[in-house]
Short mmCIF file of C-alpha atoms and ligand atoms in Angstrom, two decimals:
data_model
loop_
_atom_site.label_atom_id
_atom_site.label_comp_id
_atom_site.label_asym_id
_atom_site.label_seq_id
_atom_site.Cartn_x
_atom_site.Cartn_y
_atom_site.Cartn_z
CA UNK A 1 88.09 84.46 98.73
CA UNK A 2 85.10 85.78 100.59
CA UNK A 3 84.86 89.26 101.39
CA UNK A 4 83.64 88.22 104.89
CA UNK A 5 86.65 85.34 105.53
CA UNK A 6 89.07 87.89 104.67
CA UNK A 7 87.63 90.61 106.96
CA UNK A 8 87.78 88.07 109.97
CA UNK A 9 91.57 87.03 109.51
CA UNK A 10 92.33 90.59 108.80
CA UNK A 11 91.36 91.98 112.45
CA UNK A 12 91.84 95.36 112.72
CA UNK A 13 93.84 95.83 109.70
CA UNK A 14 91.85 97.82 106.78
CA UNK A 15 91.16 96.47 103.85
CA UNK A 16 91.67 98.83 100.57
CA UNK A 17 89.68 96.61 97.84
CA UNK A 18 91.96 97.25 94.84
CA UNK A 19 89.20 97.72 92.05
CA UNK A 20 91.64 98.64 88.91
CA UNK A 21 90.17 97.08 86.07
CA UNK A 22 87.01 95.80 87.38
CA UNK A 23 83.59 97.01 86.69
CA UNK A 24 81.28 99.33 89.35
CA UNK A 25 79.26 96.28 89.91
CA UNK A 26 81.94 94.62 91.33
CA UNK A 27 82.75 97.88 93.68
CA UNK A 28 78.69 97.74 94.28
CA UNK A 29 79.05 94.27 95.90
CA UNK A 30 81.50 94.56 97.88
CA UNK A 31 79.82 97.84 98.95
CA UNK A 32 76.55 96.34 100.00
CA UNK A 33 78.41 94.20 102.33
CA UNK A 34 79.78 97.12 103.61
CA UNK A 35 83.41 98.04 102.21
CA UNK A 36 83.94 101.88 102.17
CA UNK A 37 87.66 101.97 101.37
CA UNK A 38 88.51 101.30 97.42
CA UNK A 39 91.76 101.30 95.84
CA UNK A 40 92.34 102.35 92.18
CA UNK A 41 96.07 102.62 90.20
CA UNK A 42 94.64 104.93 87.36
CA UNK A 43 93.30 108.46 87.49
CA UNK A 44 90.89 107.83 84.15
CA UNK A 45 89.99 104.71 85.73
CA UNK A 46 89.21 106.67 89.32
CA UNK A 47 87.16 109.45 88.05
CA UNK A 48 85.20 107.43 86.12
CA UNK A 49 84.30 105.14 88.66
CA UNK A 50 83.94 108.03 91.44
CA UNK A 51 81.18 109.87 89.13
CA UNK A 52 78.68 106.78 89.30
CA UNK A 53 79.29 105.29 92.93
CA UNK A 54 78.36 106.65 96.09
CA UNK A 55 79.88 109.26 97.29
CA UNK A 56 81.11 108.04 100.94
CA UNK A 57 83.38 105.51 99.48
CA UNK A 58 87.16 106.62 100.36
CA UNK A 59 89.13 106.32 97.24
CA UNK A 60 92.59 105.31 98.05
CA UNK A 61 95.53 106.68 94.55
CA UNK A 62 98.18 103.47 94.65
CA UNK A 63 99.42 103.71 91.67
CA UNK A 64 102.40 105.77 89.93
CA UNK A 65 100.52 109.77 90.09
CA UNK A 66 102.30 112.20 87.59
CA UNK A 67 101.67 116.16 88.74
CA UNK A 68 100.01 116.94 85.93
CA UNK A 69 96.71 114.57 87.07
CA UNK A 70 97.38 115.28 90.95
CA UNK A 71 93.99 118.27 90.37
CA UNK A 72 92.03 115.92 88.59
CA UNK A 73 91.65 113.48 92.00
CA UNK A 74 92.45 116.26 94.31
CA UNK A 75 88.24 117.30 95.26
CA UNK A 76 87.27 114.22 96.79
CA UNK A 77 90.70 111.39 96.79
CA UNK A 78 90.81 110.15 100.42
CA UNK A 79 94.20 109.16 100.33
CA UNK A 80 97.15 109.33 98.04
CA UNK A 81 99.55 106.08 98.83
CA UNK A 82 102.51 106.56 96.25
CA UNK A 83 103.46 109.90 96.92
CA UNK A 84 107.49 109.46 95.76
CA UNK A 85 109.19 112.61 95.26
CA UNK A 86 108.76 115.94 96.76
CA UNK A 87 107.71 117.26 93.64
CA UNK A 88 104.49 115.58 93.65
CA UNK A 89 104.15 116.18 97.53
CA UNK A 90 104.50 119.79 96.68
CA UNK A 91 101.84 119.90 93.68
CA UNK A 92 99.47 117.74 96.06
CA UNK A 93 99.96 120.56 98.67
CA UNK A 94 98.91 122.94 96.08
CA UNK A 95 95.74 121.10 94.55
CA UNK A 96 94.61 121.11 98.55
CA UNK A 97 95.24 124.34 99.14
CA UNK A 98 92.36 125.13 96.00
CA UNK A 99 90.19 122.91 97.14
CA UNK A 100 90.23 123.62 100.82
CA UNK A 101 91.07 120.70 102.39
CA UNK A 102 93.76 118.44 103.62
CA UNK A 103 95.26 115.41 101.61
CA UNK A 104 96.63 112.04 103.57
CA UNK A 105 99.23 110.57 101.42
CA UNK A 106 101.75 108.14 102.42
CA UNK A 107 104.96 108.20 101.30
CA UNK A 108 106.04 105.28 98.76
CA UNK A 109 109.14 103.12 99.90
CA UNK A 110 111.45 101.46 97.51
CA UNK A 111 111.73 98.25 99.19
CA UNK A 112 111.83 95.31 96.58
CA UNK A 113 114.65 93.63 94.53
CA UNK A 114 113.58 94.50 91.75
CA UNK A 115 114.60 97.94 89.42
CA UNK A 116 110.98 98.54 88.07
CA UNK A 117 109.38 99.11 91.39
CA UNK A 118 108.70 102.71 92.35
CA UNK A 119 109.25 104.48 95.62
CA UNK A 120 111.82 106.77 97.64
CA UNK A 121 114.88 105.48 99.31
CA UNK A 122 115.97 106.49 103.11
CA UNK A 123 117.60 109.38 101.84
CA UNK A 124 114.75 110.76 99.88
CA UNK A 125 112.67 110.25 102.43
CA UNK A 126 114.75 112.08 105.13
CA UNK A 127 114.58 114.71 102.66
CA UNK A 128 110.67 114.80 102.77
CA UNK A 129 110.23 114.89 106.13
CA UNK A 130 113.33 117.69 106.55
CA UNK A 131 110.93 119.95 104.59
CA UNK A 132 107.28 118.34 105.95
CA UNK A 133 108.65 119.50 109.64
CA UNK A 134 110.54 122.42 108.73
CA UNK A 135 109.59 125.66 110.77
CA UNK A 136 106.26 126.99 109.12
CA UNK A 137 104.35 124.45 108.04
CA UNK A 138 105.31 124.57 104.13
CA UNK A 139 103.00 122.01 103.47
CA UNK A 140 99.89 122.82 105.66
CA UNK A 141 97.53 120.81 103.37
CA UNK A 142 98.87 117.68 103.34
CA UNK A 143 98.62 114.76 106.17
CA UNK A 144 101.85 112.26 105.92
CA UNK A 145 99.96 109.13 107.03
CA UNK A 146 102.69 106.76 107.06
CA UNK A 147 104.61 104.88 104.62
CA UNK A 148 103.50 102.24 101.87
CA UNK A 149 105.63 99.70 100.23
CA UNK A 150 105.82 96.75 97.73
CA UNK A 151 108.20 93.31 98.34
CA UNK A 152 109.51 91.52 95.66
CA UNK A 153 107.62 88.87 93.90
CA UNK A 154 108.87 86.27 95.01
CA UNK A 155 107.98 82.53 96.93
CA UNK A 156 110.67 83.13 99.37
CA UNK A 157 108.63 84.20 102.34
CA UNK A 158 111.93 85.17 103.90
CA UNK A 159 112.96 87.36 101.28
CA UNK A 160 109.41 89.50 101.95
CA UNK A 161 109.84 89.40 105.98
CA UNK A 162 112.84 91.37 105.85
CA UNK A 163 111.47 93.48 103.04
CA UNK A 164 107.95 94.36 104.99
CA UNK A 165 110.36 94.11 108.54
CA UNK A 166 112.91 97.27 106.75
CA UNK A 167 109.75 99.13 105.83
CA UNK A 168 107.82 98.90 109.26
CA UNK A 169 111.59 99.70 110.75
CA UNK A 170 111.23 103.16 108.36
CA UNK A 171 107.74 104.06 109.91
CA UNK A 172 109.48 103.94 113.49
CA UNK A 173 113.06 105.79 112.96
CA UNK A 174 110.91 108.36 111.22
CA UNK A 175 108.66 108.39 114.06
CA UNK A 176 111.05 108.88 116.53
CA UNK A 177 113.84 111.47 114.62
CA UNK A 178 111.45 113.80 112.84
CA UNK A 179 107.47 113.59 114.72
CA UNK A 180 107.97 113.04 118.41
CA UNK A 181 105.17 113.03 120.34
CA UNK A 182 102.84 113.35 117.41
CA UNK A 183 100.06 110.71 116.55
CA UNK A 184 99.12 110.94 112.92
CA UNK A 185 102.25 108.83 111.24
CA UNK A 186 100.78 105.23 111.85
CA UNK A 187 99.98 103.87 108.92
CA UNK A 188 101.97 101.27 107.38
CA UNK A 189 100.06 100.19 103.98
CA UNK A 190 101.91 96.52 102.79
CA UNK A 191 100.72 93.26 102.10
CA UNK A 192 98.72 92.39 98.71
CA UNK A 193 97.14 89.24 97.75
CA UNK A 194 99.92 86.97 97.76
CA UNK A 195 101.99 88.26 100.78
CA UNK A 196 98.85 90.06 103.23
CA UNK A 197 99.64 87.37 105.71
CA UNK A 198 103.30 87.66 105.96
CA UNK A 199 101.93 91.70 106.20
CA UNK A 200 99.94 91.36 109.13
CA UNK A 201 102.38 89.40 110.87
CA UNK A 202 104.87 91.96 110.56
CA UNK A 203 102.56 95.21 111.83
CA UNK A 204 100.54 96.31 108.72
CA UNK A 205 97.96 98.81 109.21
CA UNK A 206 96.92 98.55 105.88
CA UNK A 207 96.46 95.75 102.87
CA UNK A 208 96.06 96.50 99.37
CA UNK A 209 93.85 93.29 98.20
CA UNK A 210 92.81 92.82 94.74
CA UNK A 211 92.62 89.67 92.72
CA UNK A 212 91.99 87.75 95.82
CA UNK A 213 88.46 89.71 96.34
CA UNK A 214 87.35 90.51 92.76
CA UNK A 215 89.14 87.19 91.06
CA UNK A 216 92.55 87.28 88.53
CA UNK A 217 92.57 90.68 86.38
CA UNK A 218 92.99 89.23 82.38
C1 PLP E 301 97.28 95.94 91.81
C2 PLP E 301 97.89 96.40 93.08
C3 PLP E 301 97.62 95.76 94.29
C4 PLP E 301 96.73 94.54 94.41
O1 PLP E 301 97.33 93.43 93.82
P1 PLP E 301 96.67 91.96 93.96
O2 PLP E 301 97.81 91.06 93.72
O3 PLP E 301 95.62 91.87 92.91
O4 PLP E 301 96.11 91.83 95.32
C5 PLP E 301 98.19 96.28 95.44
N1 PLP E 301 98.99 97.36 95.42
C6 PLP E 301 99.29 98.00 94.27
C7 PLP E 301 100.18 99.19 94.32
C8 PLP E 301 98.75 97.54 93.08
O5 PLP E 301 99.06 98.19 91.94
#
């Protein structure tokens, strides 16, 4: 599809141009046109990338992050999107702090039918924000965002309504129990190439688009 179609149905919802697997030209084009916000699933694949493009594109971390790499992306990753244990929230926290600055993640929802998916469920992610508000600030260098999820794959359109219509119902309990009054928890990152319009009509923020931009990954 092109890049400038897609921006026009998409509003006011950002686009993260999911770039895993493609080459820095690709990025470049998209660039020139005027796309800031790039979305990779590997750290290799990030850093590599990051070293030879410019350096005001945000880099948006959607895939699975083990602790271990969290330092690696740490200097420079705009936002972390499948932050999915407090583990990894704490190491992020940690990798800030030594850099300086503050990390937006969003917090990975299990949401799909299928086992393979990643992501917390509601109790994990009371758990989360128990500790995220708990007197003190523990985790001063991270910025919960919001909440990111995948539906199942699937052509029943219904079957991804309810999924995308739980997750956006997560963003608002959470919202209203644990940050009152508070306006930094508003982004709601769902919708990829097959399902971004179902997405949009239920209240995404956010769409993670890939082979629709840059063409099917082999
Ligand atoms: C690959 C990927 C996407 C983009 O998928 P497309 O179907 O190519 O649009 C979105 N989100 C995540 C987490 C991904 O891994």
């Amino acid at each position: 599809m092109e890049y400038g179609e897609l921006l026009a149905e998409l509003g006011k919802t950002k686009l993260v141009a999911v770039s895993k697997t493609k080459p820095v030209s690709a990025i470049m084009a998209l660039y020139v046109k005027g796309q800031r916000i790039f979305g990779e699933n590997k750290v290799q694949e990030m850093l590599e990338k990051q070293a030879e493009l410019p350096s005001d594109i945000e880099w948006h971390m959607i895939g699975h992050l083990q602790t271990n790499k969290v330092k690696y992306i740490a200097p420079f990753v705009a936002m972390i999107e499948s932050v999915d244990s407090l583990k990894l929230l704490f190491e992020i926290e940690k990798q800030a702090a030594k850099h300086q600055r503050s990390i937006d993640v969003l917090l990975q929802m299990h949401i799909a039918q299928e086992e393979t998916k990643f992501g917390m469920n509601l109790k994990e992610l009371v758990e989360v924000m128990e500790y995220y508000t708990a007197p003190g600030k523990p985790l001063g260098h991270v910025c919960i965002r919001g909440l990111m999820g995948m539906a199942t794959l699937t052509d029943d359109e219904q079957v991804i309504r309810e999924e995308f219509r739980t997750l956006k119902q997560h963003v608002e309990f959470i919202r209203r129990g644990y940050l009152p009054g508070e306006n930094h928890f508003t982004e709601l990152s769902m919708g990829m190439s097959h399902d971004y319009r179902i997405a949009i009509s239920e209240g995404s923020t956010l769409v993670r688009i890939g082979s629709l931009l840059f063409g099917d990954r082999s």
